[in-house]
Short mmCIF file of N, CA and C and ligand atoms in Angstrom, two decimals:
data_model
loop_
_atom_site.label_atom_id
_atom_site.label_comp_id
_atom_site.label_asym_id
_atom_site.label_seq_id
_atom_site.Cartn_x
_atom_site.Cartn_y
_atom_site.Cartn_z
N UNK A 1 19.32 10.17 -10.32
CA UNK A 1 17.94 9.67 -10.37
C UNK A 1 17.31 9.73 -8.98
N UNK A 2 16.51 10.26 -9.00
CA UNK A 2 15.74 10.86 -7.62
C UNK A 2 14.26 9.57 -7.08
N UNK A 3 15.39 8.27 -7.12
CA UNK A 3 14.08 7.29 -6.79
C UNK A 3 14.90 6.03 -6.30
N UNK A 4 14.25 5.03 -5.53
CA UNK A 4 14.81 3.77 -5.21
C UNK A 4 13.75 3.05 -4.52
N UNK A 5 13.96 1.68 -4.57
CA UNK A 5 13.86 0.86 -4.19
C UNK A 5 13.53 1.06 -2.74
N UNK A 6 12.52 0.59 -2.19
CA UNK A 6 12.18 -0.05 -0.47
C UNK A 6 11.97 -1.22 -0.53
N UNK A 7 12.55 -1.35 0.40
CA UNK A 7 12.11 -3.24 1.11
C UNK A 7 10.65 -2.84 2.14
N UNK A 8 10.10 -3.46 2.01
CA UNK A 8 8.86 -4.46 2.59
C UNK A 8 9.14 -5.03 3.23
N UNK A 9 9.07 -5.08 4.26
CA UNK A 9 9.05 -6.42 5.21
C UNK A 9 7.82 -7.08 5.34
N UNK A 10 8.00 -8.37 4.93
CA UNK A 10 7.11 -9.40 4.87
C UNK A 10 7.36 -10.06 6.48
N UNK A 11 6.32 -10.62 6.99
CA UNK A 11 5.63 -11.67 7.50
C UNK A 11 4.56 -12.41 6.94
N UNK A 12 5.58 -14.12 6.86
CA UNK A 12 5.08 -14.68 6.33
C UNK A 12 4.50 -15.90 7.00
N UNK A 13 3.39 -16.40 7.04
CA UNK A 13 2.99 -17.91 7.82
C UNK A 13 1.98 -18.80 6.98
N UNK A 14 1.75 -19.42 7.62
CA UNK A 14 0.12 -20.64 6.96
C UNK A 14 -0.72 -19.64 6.87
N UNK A 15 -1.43 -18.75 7.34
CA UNK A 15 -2.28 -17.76 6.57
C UNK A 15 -1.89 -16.88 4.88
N UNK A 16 -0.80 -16.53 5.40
CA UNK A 16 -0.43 -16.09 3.98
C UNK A 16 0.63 -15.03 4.41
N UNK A 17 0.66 -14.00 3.55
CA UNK A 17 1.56 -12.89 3.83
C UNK A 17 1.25 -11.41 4.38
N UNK A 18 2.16 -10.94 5.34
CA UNK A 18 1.74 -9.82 5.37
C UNK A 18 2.78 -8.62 5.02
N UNK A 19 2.62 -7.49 4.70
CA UNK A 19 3.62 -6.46 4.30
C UNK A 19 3.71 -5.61 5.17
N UNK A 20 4.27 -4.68 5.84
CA UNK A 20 4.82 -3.62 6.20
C UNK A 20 5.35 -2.37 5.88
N UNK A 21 5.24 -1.33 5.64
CA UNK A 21 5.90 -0.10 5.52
C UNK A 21 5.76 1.00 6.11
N UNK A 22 6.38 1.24 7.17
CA UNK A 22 6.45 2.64 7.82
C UNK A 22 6.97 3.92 8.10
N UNK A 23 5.61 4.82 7.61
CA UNK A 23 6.45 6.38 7.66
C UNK A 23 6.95 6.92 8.31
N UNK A 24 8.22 7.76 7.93
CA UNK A 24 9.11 8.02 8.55
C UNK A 24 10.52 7.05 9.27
N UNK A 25 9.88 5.91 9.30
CA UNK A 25 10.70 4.55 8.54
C UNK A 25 11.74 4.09 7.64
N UNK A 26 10.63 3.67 7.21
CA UNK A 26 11.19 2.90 6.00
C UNK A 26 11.16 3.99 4.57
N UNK A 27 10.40 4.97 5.22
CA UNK A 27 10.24 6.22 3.88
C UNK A 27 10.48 7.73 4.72
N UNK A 28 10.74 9.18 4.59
CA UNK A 28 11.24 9.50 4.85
C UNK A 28 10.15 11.10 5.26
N UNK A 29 8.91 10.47 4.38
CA UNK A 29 7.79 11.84 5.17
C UNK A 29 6.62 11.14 5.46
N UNK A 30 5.72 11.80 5.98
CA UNK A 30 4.20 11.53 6.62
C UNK A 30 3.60 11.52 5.51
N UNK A 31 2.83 10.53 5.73
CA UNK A 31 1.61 10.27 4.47
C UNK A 31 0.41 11.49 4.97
N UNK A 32 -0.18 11.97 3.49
CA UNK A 32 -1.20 13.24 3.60
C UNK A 32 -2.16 12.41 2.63
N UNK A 33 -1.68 11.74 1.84
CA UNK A 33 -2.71 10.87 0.64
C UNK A 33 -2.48 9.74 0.36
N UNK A 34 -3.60 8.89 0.35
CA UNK A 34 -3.29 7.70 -0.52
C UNK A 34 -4.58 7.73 -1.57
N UNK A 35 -3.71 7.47 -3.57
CA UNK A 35 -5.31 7.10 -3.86
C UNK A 35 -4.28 5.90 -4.41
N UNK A 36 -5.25 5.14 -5.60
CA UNK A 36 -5.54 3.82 -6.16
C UNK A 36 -5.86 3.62 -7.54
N UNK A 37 -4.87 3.46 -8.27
CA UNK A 37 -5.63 2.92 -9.96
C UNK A 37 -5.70 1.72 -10.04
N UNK A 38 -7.09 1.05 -10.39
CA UNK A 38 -7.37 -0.14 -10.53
C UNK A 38 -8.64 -0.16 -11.59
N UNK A 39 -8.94 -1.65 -12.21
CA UNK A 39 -9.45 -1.53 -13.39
C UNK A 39 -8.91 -0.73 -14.88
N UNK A 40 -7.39 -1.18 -14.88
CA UNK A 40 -6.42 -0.31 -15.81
C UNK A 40 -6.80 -1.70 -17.30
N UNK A 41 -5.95 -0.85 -18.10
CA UNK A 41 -6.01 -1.58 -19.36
C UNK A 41 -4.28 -1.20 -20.13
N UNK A 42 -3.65 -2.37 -20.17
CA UNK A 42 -2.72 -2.32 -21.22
C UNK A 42 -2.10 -0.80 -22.33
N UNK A 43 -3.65 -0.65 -23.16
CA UNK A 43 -3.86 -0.09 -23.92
C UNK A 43 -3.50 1.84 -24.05
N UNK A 44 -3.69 1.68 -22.61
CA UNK A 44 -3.35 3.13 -22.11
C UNK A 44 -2.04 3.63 -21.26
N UNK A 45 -1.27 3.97 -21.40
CA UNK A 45 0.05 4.49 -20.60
C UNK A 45 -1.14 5.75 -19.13
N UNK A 46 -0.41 5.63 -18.33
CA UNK A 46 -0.53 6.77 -17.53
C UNK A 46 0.20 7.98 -17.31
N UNK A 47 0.28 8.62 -16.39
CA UNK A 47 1.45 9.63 -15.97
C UNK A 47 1.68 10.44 -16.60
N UNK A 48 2.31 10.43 -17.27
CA UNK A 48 3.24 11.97 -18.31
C UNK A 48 3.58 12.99 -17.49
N UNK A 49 3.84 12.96 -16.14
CA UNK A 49 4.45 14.13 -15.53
C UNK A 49 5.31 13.94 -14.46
N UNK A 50 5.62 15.45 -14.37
CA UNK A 50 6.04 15.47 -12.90
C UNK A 50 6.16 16.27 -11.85
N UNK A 51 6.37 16.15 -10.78
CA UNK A 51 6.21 17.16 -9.85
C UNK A 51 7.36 17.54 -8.95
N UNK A 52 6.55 19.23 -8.68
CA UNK A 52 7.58 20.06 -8.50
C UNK A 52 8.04 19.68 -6.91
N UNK A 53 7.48 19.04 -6.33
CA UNK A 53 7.62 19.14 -4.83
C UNK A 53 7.48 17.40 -4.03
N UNK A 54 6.22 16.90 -5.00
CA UNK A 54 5.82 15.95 -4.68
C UNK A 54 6.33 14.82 -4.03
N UNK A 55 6.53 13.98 -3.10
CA UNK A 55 7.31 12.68 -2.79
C UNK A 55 5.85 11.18 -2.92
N UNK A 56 6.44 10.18 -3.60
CA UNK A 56 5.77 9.28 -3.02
C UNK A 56 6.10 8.05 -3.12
N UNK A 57 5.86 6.46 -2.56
CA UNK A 57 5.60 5.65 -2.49
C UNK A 57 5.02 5.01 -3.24
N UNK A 58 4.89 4.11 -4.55
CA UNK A 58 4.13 3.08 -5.37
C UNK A 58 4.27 1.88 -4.92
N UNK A 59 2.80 1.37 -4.84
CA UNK A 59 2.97 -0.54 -4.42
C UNK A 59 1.97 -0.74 -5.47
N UNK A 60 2.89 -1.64 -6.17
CA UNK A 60 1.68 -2.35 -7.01
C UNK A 60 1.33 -3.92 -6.13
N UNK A 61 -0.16 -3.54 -5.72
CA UNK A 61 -0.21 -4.65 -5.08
C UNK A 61 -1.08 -6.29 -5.78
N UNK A 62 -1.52 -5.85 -6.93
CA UNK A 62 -1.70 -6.73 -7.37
C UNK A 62 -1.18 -6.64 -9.68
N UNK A 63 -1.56 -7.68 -9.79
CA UNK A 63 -0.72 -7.34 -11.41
C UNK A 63 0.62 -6.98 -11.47
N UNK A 64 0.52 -6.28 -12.73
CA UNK A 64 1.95 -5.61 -13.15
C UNK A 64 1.55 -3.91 -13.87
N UNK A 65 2.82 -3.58 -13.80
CA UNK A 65 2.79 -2.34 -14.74
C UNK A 65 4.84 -1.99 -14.84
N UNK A 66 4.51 -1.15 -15.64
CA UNK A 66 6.46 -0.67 -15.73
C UNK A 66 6.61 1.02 -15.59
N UNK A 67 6.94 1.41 -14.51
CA UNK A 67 7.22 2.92 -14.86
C UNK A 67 8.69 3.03 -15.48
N UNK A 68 8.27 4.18 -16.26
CA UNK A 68 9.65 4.74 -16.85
C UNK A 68 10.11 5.99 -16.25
N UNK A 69 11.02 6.28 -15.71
CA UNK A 69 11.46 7.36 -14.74
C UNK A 69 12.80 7.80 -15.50
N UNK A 70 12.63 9.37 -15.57
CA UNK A 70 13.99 10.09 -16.08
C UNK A 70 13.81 11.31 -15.67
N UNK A 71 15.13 11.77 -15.25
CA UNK A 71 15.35 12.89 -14.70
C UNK A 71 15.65 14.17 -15.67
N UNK A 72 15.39 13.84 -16.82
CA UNK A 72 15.88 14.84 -17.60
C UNK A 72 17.32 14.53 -18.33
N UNK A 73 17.74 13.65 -17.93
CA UNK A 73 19.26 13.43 -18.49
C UNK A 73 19.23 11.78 -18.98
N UNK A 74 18.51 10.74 -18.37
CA UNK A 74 18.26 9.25 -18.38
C UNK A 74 17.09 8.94 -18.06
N UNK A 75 17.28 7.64 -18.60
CA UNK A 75 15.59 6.84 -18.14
C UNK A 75 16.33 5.40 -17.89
N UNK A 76 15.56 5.30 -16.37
CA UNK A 76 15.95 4.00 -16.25
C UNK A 76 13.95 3.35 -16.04
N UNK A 77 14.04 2.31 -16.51
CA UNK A 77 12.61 1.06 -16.24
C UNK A 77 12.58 0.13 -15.19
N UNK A 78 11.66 0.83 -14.32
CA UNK A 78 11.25 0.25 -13.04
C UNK A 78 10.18 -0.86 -13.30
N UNK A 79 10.14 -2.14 -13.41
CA UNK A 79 9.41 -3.40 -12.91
C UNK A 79 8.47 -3.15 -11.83
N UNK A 80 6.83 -2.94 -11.58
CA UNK A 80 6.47 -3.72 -10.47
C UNK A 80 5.00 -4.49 -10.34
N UNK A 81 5.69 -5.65 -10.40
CA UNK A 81 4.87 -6.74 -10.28
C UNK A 81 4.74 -7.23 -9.50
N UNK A 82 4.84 -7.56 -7.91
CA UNK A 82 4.60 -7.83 -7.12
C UNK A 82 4.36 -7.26 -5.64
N UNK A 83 3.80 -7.33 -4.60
CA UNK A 83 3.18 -6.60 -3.62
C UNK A 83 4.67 -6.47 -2.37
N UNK A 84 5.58 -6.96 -2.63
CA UNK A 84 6.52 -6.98 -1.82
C UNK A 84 7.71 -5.52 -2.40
N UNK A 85 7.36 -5.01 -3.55
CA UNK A 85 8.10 -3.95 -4.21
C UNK A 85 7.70 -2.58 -3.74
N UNK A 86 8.60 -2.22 -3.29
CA UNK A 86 7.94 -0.92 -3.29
C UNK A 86 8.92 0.49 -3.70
N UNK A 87 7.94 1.69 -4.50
CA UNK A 87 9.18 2.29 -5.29
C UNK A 87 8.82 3.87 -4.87
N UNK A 88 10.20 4.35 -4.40
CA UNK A 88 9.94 5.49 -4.30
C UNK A 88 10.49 6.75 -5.18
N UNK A 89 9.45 7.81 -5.26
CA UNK A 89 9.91 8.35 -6.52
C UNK A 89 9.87 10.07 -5.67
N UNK A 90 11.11 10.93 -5.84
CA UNK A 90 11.08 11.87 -5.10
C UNK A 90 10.58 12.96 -6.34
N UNK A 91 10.81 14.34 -6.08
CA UNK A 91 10.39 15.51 -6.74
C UNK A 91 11.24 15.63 -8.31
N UNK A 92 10.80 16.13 -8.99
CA UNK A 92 11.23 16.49 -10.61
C UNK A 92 11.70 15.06 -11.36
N UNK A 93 11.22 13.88 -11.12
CA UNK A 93 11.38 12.87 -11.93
C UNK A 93 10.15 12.82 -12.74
N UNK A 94 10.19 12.36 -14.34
CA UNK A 94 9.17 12.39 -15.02
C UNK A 94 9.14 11.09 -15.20
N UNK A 95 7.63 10.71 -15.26
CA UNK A 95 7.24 9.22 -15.23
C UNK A 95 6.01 8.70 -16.11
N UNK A 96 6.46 7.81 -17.29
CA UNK A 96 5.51 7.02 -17.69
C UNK A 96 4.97 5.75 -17.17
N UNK A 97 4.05 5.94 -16.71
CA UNK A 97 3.17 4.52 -16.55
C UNK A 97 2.80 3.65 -17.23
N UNK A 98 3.46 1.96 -18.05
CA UNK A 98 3.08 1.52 -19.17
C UNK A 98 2.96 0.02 -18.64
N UNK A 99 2.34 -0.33 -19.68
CA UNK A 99 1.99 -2.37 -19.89
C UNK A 99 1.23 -2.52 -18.26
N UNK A 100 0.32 -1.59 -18.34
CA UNK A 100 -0.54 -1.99 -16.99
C UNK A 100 -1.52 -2.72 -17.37
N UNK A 101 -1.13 -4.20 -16.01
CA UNK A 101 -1.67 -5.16 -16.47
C UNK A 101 -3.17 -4.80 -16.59
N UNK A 102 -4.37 -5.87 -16.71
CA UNK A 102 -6.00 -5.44 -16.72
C UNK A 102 -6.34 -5.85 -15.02
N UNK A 103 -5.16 -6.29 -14.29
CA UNK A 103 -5.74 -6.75 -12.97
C UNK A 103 -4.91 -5.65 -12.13
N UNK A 104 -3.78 -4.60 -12.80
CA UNK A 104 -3.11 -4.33 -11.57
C UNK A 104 -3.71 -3.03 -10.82
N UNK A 105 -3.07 -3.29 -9.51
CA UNK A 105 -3.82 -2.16 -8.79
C UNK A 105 -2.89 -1.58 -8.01
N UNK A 106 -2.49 -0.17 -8.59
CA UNK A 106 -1.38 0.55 -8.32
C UNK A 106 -1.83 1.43 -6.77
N UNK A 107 -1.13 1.52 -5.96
CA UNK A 107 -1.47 2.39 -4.53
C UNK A 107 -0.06 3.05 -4.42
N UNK A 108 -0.45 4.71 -4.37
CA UNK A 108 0.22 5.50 -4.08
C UNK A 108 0.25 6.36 -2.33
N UNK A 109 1.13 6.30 -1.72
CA UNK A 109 1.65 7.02 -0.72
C UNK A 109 1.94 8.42 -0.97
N UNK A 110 1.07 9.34 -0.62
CA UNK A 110 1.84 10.76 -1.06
C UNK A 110 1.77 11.79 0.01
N UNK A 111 3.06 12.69 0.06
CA UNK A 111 3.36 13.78 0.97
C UNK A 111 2.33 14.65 1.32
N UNK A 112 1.88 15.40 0.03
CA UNK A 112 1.08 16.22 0.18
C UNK A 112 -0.41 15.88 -0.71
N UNK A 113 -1.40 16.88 -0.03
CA UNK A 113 -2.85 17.06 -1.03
C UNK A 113 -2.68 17.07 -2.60
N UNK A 114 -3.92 16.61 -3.36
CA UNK A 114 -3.46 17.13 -4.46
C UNK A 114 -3.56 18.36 -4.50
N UNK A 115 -2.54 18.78 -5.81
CA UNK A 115 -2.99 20.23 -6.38
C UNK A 115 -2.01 19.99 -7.62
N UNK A 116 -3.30 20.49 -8.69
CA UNK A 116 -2.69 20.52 -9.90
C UNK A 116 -1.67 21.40 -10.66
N UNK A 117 -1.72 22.07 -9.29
CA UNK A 117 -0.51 23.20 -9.64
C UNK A 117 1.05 22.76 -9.34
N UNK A 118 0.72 21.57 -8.70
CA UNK A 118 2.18 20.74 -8.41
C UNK A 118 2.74 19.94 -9.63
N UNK A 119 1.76 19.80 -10.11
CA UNK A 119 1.69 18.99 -11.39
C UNK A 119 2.75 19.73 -12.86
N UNK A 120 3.68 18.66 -13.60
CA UNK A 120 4.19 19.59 -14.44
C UNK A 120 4.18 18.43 -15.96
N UNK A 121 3.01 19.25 -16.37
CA UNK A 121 2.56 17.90 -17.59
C UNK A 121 3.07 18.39 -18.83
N UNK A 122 4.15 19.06 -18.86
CA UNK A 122 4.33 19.20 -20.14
C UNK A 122 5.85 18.98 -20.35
N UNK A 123 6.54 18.31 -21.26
CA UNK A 123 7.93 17.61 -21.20
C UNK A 123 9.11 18.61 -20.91
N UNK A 124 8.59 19.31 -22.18
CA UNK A 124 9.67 20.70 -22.26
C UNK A 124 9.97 21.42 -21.31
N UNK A 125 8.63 21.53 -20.71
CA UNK A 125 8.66 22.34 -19.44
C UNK A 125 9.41 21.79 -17.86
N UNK A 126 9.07 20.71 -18.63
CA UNK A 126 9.83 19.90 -17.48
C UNK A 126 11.75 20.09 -17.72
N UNK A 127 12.08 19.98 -18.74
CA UNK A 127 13.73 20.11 -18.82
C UNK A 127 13.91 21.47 -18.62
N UNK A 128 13.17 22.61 -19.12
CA UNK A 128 13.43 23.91 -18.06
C UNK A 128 13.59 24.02 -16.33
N UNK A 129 12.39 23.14 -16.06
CA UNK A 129 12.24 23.06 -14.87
C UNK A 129 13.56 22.82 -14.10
N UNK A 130 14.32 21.58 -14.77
CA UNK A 130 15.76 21.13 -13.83
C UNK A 130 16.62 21.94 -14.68
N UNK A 131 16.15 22.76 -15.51
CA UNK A 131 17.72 23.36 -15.75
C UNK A 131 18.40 22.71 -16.95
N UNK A 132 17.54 22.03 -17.78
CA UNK A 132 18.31 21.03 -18.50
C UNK A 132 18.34 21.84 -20.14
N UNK A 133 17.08 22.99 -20.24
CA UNK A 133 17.08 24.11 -21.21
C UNK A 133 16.75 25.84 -20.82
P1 TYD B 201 -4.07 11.76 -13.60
O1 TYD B 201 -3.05 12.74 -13.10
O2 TYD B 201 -4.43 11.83 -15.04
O3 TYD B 201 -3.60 10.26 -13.25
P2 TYD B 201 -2.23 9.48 -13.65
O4 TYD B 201 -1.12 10.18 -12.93
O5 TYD B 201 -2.44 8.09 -13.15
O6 TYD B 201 -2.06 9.53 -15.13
O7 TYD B 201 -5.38 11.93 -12.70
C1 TYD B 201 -6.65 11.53 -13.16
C2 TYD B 201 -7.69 12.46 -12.56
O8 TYD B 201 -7.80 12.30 -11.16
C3 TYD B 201 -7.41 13.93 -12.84
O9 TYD B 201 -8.62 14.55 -13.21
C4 TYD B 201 -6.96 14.46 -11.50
C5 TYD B 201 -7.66 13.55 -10.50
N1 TYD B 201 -6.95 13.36 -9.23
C6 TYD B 201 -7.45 13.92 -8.07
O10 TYD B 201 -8.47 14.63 -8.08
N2 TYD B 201 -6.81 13.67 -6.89
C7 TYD B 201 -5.69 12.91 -6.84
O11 TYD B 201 -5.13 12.71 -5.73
C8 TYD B 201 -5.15 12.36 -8.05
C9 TYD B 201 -3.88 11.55 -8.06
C10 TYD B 201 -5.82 12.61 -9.24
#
């Protein structure tokens, strides 16, 4: 499974909290993008893909949501509900985005620009992709 867990380092005081994460750090390439889903609804899953090259970083910094991540062989269910989580998901993992809360607001860290040619939205194509048909 081509993903794990980062720690956050918090600083915490009477103001409140603060987070930390640094590239090349605590993660392992230079940020080229960050975008943001917010104003989500339950009702809708996201994602359905994956990419051929792609690396990135998810903080859900406010709400919840659950990705489902499988490599073609397993799926394990990633939790993130809180702003101290942070999940990294490397190249050819396929990922559903589900039970996003109506408040959460997902922020992605990513390697490169988009291009939809990185993009691999179709399932089947995806288990060719690793070799799995
Ligand atoms: P989409 O891939 O459907 O989002 P998700 O992975 O959350 O399901 O992207 C929605 C739209 O936004 C789609 O038309 C492509 C566009 N988009 C960009 O133009 N640039 C970006 O960096 C991203 C992530 C998406």
């Amino acid at each position: 499974m081509n993903y794990k867990m980062l720690s956050v380092r918090i600083f915490s005081d009477e103001r409140g909290n603060l987070g930390v994460l640094e590239a090349l750090k605590d993660f392992s390439f230079e940020i080229k993008r960050v975008y943001y889903i917010f104003n989500t609804s339950p009702k809708f899953d996201r994602g359905s893909h994956a990419h051929k090259e792609l690396e990135q970083v998810v903080l859900c910094l406010n709400g919840s949501c659950e990705f489902v991540l499988d490599d073609g062989f397993n799926k394990e269910i990633v939790t993130l509900d809180c702003p101290t989580k942070a999940l990294y998901i490397g190249k050819n993992m396929w990922r559903e985005i589900r039970n996003l809360s109506e408040d959460c607001i997902l922020v992605t860290l990513a390697n490169d620009y988009y291009s939809e040619d990185e993009y691999i939205r179709d399932y089947q194509q995806f288990l060719k992709t690793i070799g799995r048909f």
